[in-house]
PDB file of C-alpha atoms in Angstrom:
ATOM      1  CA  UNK A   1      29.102 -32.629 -12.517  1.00 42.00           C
ATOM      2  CA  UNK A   2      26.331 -30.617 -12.867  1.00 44.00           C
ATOM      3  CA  UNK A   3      23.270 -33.293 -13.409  1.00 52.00           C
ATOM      4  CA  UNK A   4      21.187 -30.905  -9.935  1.00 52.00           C
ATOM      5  CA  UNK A   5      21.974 -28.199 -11.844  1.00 53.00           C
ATOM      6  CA  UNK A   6      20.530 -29.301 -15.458  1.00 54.00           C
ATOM      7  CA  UNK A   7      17.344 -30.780 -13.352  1.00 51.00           C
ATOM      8  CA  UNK A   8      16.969 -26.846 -11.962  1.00 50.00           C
ATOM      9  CA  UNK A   9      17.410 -25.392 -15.172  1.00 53.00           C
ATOM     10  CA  UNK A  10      14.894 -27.541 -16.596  1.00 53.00           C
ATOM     11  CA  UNK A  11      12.828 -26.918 -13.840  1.00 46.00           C
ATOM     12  CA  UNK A  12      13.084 -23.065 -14.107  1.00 49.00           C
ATOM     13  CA  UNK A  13      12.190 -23.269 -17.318  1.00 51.00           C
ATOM     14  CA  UNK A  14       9.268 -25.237 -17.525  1.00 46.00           C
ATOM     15  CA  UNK A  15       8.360 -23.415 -14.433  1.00 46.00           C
ATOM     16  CA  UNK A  16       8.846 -19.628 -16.876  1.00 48.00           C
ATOM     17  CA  UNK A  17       6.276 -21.759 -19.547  1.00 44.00           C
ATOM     18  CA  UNK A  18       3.865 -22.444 -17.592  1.00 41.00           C
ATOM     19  CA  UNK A  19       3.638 -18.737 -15.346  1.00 45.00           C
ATOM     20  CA  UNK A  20       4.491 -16.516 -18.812  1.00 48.00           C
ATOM     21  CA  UNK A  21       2.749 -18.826 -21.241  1.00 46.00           C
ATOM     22  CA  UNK A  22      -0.347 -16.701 -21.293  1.00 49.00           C
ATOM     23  CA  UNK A  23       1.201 -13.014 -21.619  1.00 54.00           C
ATOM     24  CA  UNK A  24       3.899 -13.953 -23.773  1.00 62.00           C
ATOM     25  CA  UNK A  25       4.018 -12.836 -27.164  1.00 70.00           C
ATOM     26  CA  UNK A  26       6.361 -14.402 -29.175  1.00 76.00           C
ATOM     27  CA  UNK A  27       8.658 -12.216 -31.639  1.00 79.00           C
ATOM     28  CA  UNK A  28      11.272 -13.156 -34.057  1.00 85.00           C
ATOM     29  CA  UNK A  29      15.154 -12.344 -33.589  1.00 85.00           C
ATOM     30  CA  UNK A  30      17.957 -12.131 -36.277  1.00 88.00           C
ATOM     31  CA  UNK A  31      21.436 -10.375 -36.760  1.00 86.00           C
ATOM     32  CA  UNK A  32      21.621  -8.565 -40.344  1.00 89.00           C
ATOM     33  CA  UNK A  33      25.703  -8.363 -39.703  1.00 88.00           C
ATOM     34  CA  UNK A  34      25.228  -4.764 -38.867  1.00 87.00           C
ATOM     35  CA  UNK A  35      22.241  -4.930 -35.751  1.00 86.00           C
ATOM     36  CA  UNK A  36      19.716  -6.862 -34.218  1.00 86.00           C
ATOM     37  CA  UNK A  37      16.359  -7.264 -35.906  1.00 89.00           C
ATOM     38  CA  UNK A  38      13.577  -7.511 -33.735  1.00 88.00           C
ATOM     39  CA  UNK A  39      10.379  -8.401 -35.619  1.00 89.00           C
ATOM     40  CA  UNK A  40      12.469  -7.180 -39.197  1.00 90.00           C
ATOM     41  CA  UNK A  41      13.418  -3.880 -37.457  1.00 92.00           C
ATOM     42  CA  UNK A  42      16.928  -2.939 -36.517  1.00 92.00           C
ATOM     43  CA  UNK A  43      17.114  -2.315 -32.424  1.00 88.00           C
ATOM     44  CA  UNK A  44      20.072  -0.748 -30.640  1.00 88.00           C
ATOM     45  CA  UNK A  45      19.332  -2.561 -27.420  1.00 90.00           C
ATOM     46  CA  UNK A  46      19.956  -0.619 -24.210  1.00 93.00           C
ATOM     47  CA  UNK A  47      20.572  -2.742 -20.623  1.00 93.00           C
ATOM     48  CA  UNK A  48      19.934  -2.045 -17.296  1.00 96.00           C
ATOM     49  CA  UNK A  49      21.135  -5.298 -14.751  1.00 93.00           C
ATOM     50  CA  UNK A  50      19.101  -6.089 -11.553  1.00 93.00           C
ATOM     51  CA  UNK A  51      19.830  -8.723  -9.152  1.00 89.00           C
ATOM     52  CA  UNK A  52      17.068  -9.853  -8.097  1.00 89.00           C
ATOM     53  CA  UNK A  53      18.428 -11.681  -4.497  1.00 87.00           C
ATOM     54  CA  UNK A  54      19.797  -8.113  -3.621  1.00 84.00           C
ATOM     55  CA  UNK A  55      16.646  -6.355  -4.036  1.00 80.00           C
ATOM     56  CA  UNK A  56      13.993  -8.063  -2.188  1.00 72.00           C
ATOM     57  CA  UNK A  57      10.622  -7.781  -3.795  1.00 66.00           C
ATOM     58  CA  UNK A  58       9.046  -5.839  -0.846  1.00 66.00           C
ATOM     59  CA  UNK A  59      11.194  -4.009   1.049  1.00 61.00           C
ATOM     60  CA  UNK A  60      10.902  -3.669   4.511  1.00 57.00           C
ATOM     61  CA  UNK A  61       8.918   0.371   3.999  1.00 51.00           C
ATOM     62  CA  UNK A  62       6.727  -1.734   2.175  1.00 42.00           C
ATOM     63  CA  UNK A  63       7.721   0.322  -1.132  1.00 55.00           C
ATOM     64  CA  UNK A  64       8.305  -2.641  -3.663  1.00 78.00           C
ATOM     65  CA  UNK A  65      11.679  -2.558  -4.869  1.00 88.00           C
ATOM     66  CA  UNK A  66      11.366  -5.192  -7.707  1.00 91.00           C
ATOM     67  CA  UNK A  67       8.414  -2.419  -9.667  1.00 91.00           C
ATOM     68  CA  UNK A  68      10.165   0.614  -8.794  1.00 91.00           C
ATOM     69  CA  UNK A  69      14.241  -0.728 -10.146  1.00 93.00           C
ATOM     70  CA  UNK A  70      12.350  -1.821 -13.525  1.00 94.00           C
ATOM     71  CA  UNK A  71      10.205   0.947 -13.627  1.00 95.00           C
ATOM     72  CA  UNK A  72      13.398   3.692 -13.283  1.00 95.00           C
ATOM     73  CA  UNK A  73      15.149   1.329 -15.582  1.00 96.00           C
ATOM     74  CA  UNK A  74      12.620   1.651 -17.910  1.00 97.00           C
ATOM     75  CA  UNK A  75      12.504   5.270 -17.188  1.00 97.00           C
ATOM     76  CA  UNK A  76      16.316   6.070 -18.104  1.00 96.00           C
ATOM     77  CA  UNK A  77      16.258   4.481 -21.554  1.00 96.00           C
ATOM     78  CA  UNK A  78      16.632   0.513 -20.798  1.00 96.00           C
ATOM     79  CA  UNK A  79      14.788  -1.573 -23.043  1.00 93.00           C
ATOM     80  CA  UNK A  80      16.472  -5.127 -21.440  1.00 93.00           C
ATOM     81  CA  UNK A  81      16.864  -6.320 -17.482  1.00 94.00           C
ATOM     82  CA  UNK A  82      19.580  -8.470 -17.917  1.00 92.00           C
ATOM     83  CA  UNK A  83      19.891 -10.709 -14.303  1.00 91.00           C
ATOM     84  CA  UNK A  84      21.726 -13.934 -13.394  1.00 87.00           C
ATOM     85  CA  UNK A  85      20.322 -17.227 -11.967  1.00 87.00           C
ATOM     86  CA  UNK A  86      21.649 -17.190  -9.142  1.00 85.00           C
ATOM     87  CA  UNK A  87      22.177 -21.175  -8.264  1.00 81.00           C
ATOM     88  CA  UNK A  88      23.607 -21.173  -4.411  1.00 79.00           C
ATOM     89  CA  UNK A  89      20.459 -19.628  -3.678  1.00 83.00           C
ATOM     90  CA  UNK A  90      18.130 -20.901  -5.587  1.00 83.00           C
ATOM     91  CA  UNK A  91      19.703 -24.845  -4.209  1.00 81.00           C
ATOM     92  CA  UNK A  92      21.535 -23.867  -1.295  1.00 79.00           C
ATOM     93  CA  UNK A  93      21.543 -27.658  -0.547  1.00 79.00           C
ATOM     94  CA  UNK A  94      22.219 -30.452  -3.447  1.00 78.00           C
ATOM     95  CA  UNK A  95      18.641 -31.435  -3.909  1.00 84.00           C
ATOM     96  CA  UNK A  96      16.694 -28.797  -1.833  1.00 89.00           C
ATOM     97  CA  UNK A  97      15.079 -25.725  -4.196  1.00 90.00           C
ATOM     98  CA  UNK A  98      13.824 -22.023  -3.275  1.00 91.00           C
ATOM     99  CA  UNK A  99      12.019 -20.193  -4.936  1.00 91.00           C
ATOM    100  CA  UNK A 100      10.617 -17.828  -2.661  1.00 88.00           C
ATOM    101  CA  UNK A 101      10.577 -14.223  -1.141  1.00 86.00           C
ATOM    102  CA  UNK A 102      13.951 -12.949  -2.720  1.00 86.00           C
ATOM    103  CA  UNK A 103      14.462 -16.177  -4.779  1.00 89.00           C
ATOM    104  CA  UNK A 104      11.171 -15.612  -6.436  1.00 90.00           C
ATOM    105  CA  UNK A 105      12.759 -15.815  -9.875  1.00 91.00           C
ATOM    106  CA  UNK A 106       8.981 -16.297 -11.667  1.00 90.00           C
ATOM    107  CA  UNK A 107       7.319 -13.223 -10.154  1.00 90.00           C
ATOM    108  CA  UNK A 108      10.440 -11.330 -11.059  1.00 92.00           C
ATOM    109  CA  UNK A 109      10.231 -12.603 -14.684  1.00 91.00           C
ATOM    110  CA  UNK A 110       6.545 -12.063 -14.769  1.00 91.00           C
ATOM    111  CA  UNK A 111       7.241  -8.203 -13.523  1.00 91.00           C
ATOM    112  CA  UNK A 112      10.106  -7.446 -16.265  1.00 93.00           C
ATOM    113  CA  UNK A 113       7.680  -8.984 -19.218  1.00 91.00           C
ATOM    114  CA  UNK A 114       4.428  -6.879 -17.304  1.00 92.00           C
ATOM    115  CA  UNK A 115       6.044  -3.820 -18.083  1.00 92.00           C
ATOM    116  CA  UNK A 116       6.811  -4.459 -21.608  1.00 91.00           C
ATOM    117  CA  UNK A 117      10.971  -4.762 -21.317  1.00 92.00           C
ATOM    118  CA  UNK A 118      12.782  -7.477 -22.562  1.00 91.00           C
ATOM    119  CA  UNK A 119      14.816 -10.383 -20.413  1.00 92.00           C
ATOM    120  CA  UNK A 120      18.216 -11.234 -20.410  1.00 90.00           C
ATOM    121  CA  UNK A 121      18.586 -14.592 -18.319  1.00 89.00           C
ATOM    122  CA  UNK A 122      21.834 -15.061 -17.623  1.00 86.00           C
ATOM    123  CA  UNK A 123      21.995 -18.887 -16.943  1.00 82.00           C
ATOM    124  CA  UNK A 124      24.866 -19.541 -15.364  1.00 71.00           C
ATOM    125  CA  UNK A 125      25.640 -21.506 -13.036  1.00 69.00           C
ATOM    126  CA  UNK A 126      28.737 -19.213 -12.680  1.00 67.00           C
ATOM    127  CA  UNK A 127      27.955 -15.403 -11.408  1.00 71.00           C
ATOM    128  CA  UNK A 128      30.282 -12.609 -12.156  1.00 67.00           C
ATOM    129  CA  UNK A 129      28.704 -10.655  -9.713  1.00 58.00           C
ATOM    130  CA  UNK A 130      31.047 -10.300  -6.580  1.00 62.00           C
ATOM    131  CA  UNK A 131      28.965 -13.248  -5.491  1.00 60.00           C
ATOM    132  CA  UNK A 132      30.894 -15.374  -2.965  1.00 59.00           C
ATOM    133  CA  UNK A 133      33.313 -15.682  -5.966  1.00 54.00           C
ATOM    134  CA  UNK A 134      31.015 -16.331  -8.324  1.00 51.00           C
ATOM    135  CA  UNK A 135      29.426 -19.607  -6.736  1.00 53.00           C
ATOM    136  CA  UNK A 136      32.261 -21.628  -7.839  1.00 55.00           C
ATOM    137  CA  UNK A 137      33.695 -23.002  -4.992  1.00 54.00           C
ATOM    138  CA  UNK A 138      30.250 -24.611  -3.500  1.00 56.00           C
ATOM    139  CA  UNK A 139      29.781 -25.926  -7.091  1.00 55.00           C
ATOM    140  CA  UNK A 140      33.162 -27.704  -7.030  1.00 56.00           C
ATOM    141  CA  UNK A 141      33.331 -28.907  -3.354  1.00 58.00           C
ATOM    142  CA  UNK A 142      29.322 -30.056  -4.050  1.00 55.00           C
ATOM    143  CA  UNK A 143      31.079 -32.554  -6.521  1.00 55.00           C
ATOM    144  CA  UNK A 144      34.476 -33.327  -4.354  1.00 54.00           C
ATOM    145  CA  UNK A 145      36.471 -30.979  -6.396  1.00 50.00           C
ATOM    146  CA  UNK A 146      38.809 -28.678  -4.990  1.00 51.00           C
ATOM    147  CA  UNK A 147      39.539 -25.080  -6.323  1.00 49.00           C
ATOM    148  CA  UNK A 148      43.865 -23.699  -6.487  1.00 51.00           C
ATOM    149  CA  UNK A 149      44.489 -19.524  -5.988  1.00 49.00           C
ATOM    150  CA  UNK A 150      47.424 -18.564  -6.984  1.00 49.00           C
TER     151      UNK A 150
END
């Protein structure tokens, strides 16, 4: 069912290497059953979440929205960006890709790690997000499925 999907995560991902392979600096996460360990020391991580389709990454007053929502995330106490991958954009046709302008999933990436927070990458290809109920019904009717409300 979802073979376009596994090619686009694959993509993504190789496409994350090669742009953060550079400025990346590995670190080394564990659970001690009581907290994280990040690099051996115990982290209470805090999360801010940004969708990055909704806020384009220069608005229209030319103040860039992408910089600013980290940096005030970063500002109140966050220590995470937690965003989804948002798939019906990202292949809004089975087979056709963007990743530009509002899609531009690799700049935003590169702007979270820039200013030192960490990324949580919520995969999907399901988004809890009030998002045309959650993608699911292009992702079914994409394969000939067919979705019952009750």
């Amino acid at each position: 069912m979802f073979q376009g999907r596994s090619f686009l995560a694959a993509l993504l991902c190789f496409s994350l290497t090669i742009e953060l392979g550079e400025s990346f600096v590995p670190f080394n996460v564990s659970y001690d059953n009581r907290a994280l360990l990040i690099n051996g020391k115990r982290r209470m991580l805090i999360s801010a979440g940004i969708h990055y389709p909704r806020a384009t990454p220069e608005h229209e007053s030319l103040i860039l929205m992408w910089p600013n929502l980290i940096a005030k995330s970063k500002e109140g106490g966050a220590d995470v960006i937690q965003t989804y991958v948002f798939w019906n954009g990202h292949e809004p046709v089975r087979g056709q890709y963007n990743f530009e302008g509002s899609y531009d999933i690799v700049k935003f990436v590169k702007l979270v790690g820039s200013s030192g927070l960490y990324l949580h990458l919520r995969i999907g290809p399901y988004v809890c997000a009030e998002w045309n109920f959650g993608h699911a019904n292009e992702l079914l009717e994409m394969d000939n499925l067919q979705i019952c409300y009750m």
